[in-house]
mmCIF file of C-alpha atoms and ligand atoms in Angstrom:
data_model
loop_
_atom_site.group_PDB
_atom_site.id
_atom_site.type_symbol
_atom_site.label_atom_id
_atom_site.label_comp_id
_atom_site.label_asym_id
_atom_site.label_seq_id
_atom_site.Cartn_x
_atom_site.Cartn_y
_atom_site.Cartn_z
ATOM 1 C CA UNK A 5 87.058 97.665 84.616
ATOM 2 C CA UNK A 6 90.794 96.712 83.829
ATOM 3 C CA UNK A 7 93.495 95.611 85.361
ATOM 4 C CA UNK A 8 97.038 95.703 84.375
ATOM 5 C CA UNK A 9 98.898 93.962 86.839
ATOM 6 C CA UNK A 10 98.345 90.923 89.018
ATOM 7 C CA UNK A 11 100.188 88.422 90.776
ATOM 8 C CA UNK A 12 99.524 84.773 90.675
ATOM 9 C CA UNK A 13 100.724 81.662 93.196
ATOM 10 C CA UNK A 14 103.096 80.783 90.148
ATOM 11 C CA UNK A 15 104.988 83.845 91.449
ATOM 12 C CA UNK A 16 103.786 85.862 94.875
ATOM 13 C CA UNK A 17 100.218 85.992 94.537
ATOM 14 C CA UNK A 18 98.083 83.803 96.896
ATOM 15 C CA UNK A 19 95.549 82.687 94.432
ATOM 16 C CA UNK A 20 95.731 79.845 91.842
ATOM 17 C CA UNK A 21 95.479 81.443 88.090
ATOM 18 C CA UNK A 22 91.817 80.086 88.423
ATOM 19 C CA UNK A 23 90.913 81.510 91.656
ATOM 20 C CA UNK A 24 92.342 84.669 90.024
ATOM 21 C CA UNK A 25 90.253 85.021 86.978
ATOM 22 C CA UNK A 26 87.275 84.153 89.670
ATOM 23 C CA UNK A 27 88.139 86.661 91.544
ATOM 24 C CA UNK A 28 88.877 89.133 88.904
ATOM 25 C CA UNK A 29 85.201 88.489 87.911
ATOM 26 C CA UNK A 30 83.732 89.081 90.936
ATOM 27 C CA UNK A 31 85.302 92.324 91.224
ATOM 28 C CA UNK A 32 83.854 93.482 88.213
ATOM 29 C CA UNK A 33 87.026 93.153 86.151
ATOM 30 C CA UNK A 34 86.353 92.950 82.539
ATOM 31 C CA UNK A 35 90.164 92.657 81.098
ATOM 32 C CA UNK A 36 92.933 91.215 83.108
ATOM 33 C CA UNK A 37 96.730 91.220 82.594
ATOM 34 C CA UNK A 38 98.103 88.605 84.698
ATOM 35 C CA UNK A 39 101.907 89.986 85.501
ATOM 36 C CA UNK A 40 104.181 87.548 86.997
ATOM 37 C CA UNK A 41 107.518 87.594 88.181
ATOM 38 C CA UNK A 42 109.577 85.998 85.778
ATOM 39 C CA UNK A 43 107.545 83.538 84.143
ATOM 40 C CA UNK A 44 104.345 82.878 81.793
ATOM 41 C CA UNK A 45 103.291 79.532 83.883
ATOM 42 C CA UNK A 46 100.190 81.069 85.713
ATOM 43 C CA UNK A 47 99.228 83.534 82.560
ATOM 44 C CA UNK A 48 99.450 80.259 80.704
ATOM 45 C CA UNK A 49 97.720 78.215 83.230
ATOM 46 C CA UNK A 50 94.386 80.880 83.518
ATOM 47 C CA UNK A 51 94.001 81.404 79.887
ATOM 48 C CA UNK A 52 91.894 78.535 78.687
ATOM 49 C CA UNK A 53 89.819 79.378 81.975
ATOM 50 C CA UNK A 54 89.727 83.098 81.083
ATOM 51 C CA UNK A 55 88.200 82.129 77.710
ATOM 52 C CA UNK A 56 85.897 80.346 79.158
ATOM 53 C CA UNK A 57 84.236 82.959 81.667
ATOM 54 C CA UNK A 58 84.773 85.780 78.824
ATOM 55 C CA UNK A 59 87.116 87.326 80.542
ATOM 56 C CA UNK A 60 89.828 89.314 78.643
ATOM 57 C CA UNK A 61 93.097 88.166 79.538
ATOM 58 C CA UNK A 62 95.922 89.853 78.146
ATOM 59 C CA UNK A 63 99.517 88.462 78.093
ATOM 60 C CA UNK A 64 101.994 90.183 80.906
ATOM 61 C CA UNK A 65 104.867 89.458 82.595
ATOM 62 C CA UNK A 66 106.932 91.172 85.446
ATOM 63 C CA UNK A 67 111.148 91.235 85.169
ATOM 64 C CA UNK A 68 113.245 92.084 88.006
ATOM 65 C CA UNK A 69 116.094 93.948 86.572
ATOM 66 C CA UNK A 70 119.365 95.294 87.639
ATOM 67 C CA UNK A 71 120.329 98.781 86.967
ATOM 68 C CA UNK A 72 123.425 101.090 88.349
ATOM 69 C CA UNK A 73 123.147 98.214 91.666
ATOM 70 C CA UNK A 74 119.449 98.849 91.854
ATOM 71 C CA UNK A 75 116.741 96.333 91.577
ATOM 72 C CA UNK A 76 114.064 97.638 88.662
ATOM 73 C CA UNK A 77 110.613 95.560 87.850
ATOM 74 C CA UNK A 78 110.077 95.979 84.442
ATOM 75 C CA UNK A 79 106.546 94.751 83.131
ATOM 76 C CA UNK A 80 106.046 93.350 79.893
ATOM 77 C CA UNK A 81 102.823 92.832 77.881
ATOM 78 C CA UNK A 82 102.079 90.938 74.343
ATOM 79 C CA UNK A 83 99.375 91.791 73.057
ATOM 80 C CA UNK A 84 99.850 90.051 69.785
ATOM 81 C CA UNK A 85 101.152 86.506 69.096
ATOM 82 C CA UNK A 86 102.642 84.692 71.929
ATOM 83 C CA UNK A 87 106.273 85.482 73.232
ATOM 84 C CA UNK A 88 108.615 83.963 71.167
ATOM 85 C CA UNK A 89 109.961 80.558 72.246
ATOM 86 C CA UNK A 90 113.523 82.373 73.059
ATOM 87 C CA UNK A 91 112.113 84.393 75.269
ATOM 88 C CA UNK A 92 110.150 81.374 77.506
ATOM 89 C CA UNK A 93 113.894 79.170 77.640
ATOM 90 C CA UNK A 94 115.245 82.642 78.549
ATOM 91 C CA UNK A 95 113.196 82.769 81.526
ATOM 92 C CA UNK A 96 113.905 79.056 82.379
ATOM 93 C CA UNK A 97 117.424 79.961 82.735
ATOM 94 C CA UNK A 98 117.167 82.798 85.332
ATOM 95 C CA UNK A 99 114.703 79.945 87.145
ATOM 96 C CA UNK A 100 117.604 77.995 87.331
ATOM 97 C CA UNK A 101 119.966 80.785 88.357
ATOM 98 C CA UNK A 102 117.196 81.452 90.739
ATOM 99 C CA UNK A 103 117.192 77.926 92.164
ATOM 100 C CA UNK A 104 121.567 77.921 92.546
ATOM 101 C CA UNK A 105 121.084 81.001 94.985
ATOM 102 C CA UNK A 106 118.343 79.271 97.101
ATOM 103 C CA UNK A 107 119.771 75.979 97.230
ATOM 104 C CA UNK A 108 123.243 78.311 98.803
ATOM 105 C CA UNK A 109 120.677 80.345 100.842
ATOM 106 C CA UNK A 110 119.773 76.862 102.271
ATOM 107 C CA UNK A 111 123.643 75.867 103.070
ATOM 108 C CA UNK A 112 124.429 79.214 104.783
ATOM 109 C CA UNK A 113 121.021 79.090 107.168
ATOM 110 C CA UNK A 114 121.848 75.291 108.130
ATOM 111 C CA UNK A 115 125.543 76.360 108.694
ATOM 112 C CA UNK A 116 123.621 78.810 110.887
ATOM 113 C CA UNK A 117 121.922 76.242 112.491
ATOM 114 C CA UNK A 118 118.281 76.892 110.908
ATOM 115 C CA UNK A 119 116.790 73.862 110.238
ATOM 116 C CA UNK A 120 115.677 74.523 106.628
ATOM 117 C CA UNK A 121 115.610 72.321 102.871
ATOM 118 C CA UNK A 122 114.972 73.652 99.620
ATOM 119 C CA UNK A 123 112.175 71.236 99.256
ATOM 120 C CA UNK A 124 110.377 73.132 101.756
ATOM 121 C CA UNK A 125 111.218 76.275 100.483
ATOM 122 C CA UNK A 126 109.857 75.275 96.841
ATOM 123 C CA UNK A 127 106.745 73.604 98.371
ATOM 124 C CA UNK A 128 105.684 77.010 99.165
ATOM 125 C CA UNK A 129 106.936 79.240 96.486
ATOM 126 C CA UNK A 130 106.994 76.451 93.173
ATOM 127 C CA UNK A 131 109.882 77.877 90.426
ATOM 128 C CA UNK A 132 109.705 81.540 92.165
ATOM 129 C CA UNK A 133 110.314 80.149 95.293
ATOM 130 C CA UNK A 134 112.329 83.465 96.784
ATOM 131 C CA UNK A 135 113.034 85.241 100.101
ATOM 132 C CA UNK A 136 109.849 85.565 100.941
ATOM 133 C CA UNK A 137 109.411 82.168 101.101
ATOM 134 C CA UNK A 138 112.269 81.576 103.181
ATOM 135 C CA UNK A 139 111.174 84.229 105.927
ATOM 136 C CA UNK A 140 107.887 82.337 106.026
ATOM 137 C CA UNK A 141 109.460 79.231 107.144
ATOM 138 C CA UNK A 142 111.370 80.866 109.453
ATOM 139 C CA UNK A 143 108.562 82.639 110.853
ATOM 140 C CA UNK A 144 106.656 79.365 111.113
ATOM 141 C CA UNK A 145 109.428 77.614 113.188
ATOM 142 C CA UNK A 146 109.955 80.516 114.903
ATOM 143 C CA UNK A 147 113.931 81.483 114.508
ATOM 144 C CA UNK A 148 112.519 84.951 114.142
ATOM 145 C CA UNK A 149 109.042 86.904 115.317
ATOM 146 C CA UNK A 150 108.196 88.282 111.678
ATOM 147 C CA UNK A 151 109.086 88.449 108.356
ATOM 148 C CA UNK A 152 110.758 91.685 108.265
ATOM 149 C CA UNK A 153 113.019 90.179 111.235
ATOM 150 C CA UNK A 154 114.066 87.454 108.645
ATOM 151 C CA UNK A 155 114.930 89.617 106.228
ATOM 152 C CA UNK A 156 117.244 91.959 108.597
ATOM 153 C CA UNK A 157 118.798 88.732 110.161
ATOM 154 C CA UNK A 158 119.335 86.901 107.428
ATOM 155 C CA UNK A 159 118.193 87.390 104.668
ATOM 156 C CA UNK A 160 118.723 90.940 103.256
ATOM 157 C CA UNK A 161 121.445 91.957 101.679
ATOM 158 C CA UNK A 162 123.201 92.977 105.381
ATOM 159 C CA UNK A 163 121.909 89.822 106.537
ATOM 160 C CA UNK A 164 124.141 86.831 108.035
ATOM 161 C CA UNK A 165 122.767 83.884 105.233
ATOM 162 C CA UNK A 166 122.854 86.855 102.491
ATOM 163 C CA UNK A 167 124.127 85.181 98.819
ATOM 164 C CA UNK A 168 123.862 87.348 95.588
ATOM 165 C CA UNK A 169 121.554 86.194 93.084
ATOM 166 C CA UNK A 170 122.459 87.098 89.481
ATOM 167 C CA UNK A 171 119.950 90.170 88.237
ATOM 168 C CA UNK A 172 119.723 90.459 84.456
ATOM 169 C CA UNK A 173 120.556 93.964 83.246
ATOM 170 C CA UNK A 174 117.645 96.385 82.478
ATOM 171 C CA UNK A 175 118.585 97.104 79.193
ATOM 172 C CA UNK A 176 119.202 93.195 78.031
ATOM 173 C CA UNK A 177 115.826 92.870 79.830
ATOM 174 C CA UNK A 178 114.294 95.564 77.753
ATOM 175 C CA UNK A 179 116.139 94.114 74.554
ATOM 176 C CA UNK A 180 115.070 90.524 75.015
ATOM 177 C CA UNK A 181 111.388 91.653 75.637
ATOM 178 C CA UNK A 182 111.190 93.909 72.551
ATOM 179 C CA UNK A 183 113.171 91.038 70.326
ATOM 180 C CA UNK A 184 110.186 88.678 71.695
ATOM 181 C CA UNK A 185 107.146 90.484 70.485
ATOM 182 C CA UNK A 186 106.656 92.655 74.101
ATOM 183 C CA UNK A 187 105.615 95.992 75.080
ATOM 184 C CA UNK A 188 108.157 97.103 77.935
ATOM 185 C CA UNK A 189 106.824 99.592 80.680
ATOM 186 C CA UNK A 190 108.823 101.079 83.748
ATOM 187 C CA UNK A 191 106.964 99.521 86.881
ATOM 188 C CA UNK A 192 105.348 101.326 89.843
ATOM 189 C CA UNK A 193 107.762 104.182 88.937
ATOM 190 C CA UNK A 194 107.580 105.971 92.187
ATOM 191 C CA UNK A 195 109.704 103.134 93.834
ATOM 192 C CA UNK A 196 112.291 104.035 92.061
ATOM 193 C CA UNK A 197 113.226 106.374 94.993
ATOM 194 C CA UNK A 198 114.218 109.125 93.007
ATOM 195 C CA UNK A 199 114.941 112.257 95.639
ATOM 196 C CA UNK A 200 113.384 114.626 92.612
ATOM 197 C CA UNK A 201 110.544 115.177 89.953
ATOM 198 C CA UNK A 202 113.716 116.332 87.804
ATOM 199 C CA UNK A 203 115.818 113.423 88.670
ATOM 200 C CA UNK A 204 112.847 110.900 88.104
ATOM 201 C CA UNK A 205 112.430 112.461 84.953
ATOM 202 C CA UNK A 206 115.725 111.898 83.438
ATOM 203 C CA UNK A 207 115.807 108.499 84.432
ATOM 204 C CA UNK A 208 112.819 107.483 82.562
ATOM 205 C CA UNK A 209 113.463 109.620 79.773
ATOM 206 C CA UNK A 210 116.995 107.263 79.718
ATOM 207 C CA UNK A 211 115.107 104.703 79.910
ATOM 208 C CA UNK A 212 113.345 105.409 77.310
ATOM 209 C CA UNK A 213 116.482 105.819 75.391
ATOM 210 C CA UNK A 214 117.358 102.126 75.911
ATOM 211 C CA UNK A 215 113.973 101.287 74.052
ATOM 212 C CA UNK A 216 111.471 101.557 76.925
ATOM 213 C CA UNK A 217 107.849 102.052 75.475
ATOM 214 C CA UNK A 218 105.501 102.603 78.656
ATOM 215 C CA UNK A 219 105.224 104.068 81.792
ATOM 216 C CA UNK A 220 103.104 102.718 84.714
ATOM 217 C CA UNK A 221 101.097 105.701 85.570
ATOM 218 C CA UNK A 222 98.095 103.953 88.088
ATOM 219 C CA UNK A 223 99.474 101.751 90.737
ATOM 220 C CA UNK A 224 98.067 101.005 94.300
ATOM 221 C CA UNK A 225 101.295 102.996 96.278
ATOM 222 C CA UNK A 226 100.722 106.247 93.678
ATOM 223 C CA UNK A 227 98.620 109.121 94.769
ATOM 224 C CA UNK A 228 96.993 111.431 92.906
ATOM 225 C CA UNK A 229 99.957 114.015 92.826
ATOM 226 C CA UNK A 230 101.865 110.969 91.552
ATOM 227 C CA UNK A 231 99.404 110.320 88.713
ATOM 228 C CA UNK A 232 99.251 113.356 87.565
ATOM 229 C CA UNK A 233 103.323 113.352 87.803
ATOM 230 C CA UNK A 234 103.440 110.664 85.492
ATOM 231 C CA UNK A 235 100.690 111.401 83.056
ATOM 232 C CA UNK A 236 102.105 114.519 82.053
ATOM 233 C CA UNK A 237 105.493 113.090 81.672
ATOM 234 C CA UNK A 238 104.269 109.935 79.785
ATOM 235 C CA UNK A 239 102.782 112.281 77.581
ATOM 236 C CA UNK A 240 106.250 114.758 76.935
ATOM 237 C CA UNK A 241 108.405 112.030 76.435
ATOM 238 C CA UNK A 242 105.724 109.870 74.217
ATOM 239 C CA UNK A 243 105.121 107.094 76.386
ATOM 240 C CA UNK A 244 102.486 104.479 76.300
ATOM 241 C CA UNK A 245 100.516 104.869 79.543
ATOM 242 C CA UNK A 246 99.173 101.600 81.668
ATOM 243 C CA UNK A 247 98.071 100.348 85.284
ATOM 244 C CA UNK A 248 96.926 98.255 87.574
ATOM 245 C CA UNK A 249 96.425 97.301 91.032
ATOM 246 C CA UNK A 250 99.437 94.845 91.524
ATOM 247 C CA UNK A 251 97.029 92.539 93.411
ATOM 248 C CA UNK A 252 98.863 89.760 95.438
ATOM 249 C CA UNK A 253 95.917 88.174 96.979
ATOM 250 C CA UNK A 254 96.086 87.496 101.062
ATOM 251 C CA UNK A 255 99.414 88.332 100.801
ATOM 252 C CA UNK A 256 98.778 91.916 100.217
ATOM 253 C CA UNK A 257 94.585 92.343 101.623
ATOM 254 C CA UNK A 258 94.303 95.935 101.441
ATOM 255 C CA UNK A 259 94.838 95.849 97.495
ATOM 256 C CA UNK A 260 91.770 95.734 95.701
ATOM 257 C CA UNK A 261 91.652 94.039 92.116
ATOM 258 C CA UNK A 262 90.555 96.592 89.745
ATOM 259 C CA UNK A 263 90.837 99.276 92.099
ATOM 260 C CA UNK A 264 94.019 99.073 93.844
ATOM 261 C CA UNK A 265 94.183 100.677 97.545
ATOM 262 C CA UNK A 266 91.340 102.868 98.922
ATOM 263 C CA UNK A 267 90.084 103.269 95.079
ATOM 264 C CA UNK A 268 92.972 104.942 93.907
ATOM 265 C CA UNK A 269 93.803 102.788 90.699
ATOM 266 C CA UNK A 270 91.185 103.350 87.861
ATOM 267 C CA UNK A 271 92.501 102.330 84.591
ATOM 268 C CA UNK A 272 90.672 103.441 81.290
ATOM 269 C CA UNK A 273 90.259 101.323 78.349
ATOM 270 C CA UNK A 274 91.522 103.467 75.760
ATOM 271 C CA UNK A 275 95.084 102.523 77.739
ATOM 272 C CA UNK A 276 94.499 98.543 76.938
ATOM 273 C CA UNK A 277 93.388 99.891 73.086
ATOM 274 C CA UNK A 278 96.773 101.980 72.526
ATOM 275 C CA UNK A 279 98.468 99.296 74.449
ATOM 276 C CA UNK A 280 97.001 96.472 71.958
ATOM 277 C CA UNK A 281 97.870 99.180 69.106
HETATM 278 P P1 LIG B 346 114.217 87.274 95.839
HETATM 279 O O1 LIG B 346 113.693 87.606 94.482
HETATM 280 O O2 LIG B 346 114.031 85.862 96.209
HETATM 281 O O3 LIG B 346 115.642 87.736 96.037
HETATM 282 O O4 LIG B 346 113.327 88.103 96.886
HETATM 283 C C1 LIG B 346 113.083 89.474 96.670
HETATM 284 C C2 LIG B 346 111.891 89.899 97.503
HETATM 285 O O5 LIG B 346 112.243 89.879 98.889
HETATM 286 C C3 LIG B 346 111.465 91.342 97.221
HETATM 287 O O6 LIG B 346 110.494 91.400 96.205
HETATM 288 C C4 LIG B 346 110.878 91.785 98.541
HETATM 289 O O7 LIG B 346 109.509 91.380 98.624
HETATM 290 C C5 LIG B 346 111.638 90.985 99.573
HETATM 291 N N1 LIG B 346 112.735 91.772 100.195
HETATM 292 C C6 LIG B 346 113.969 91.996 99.688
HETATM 293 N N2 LIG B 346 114.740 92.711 100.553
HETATM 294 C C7 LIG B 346 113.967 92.925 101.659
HETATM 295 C C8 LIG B 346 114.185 93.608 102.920
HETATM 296 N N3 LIG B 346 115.356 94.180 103.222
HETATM 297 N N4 LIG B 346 113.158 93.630 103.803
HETATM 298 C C9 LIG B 346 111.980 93.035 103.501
HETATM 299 N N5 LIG B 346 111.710 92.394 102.347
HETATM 300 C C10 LIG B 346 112.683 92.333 101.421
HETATM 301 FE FE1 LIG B 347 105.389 90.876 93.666
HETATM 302 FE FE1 LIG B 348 106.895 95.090 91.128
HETATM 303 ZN ZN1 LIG B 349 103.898 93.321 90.554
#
């Protein structure tokens, strides 16, 4: 079985990079892409591990990107030599980015009178430390019920401790990725919340135009109309097809790794073999 996309605790998975490639085992996974959000540190962390077991663990990474004021994940795999080093001091400067908009997430909750520190915050989510993390704390000490309350409170965008974070554009994203060795592929594509086939269309064949090389087609949140939506237009436009389950451990218990929701991901090999090239 394989699996293109999974989330470790180095980003917003619940399991350790060890406890994933256990995991991944168990499941009967045979090749693995571990698919973080903005960094290599659990890939890098599960590989010598990986090799061990005999699993097959193939390079990934996840990129939130900004396009026309929306917010676009962009996965990226190398399935040759390692990213290039640009690429990896890159990534440690939207960590630091990253870290300036929590640490003024932190001022405008204890100007709110939330008793919160970034230590805290970073305890929980390490150099991806994020929103989440922050309406988990709040949840604990009880300023709000649940998470989603947090968010609509204070921290989504309408939300009263609400500070931009600087998103890195899609197509420098895409650029970077491709100048580093990487395979980019459009993400889950049926969030992108297009109102029409037609509309979603265009925007991935524009995508495509700014040197996108994959489409997602299998993901846990597609359906089989959806599949069969993106297959067909992988194939027209000349897209490399991949997928996975976008397993977050606990966080996320009704996503299977391997098979995604209910059974609905099933990824073939031949994907990982055109992927590798
Ligand atoms: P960050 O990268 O730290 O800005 O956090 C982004 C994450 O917060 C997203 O991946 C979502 O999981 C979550 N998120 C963002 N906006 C909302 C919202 N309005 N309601 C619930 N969760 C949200
Ligand atoms: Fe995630
Ligand atoms: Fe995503
Ligand atoms: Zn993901």
């Amino acid at each position: 079985m394989v699996d293109l996309h999974s989330h470790t605790d180095a980003s917003d998975g619940s399991d350790a990079p060890f406890e994933l490639i256990d995991n991944a085992l168990r499941a009967g996974v045979t090749a693995l892409s571990i698919t973080d959000h903005d960094t290599f540190a659990g890939y890098g962390a599960a590989k010598p591990y990986s090799s061990s077991k005999g699993l097959d663990l193939l390079c990934g990474i996840e990129l939130s990107t900004k396009y026309m004021g929306q917010t676009i994940h962009l996965l990226g795999y190398f399935p040759g030599a390692a990213p290039a080093e640009a690429f990896g001091t890159w990534l440690l400067v939207l960590q630091e980015k990253r870290r300036d908009r929590n640490r003024r997430l932190v001022e405008n909750l204890r100007k709110l009178g939330v008793e919160i520190t970034l230590e805290e915050v970073e305890a929980l989510g390490k150099t991806m430390a994020g929103r989440p993390h922050f309406a988990t704390i709040l949840v604990r000490k009880k300023y709000v019920k649940t998470m989603q309350e947090a968010f609509n409170k204070y921290l989504a965008e309408e939300g009263r401790a609400f500070t931009e974070r600087e998103e890195v554009p899609l197509d420098e994203g895409i650029q970077r990725m491709r100048e580093a060795g990487g395979i980019p592929v459009i993400a889950h594509p049926v969030r992108l919340g297009r109102r029409t086939a037609a509309e979603e269309a265009e925007w991935i064949a524009a995508a495509k135009d700014m040197g996108m090389l994959g489409l997602e087609v299998r993901h846990s949140d597609h359906d089989a109309a959806a599949v069969a939506r993106y297959t067909a237009l992988a194939n027209r436009l000349g897209l490399l097809t991949t997928g996975g389950s976008d397993y977050h451990g606990t966080y996320k218990p009704d996503i299977k790794l391997g098979t995604g929701k209910h059974g609905n991901v099933n990824v073939p090999m031949e994907w990982l073999d055109r992927l590798r090239g």
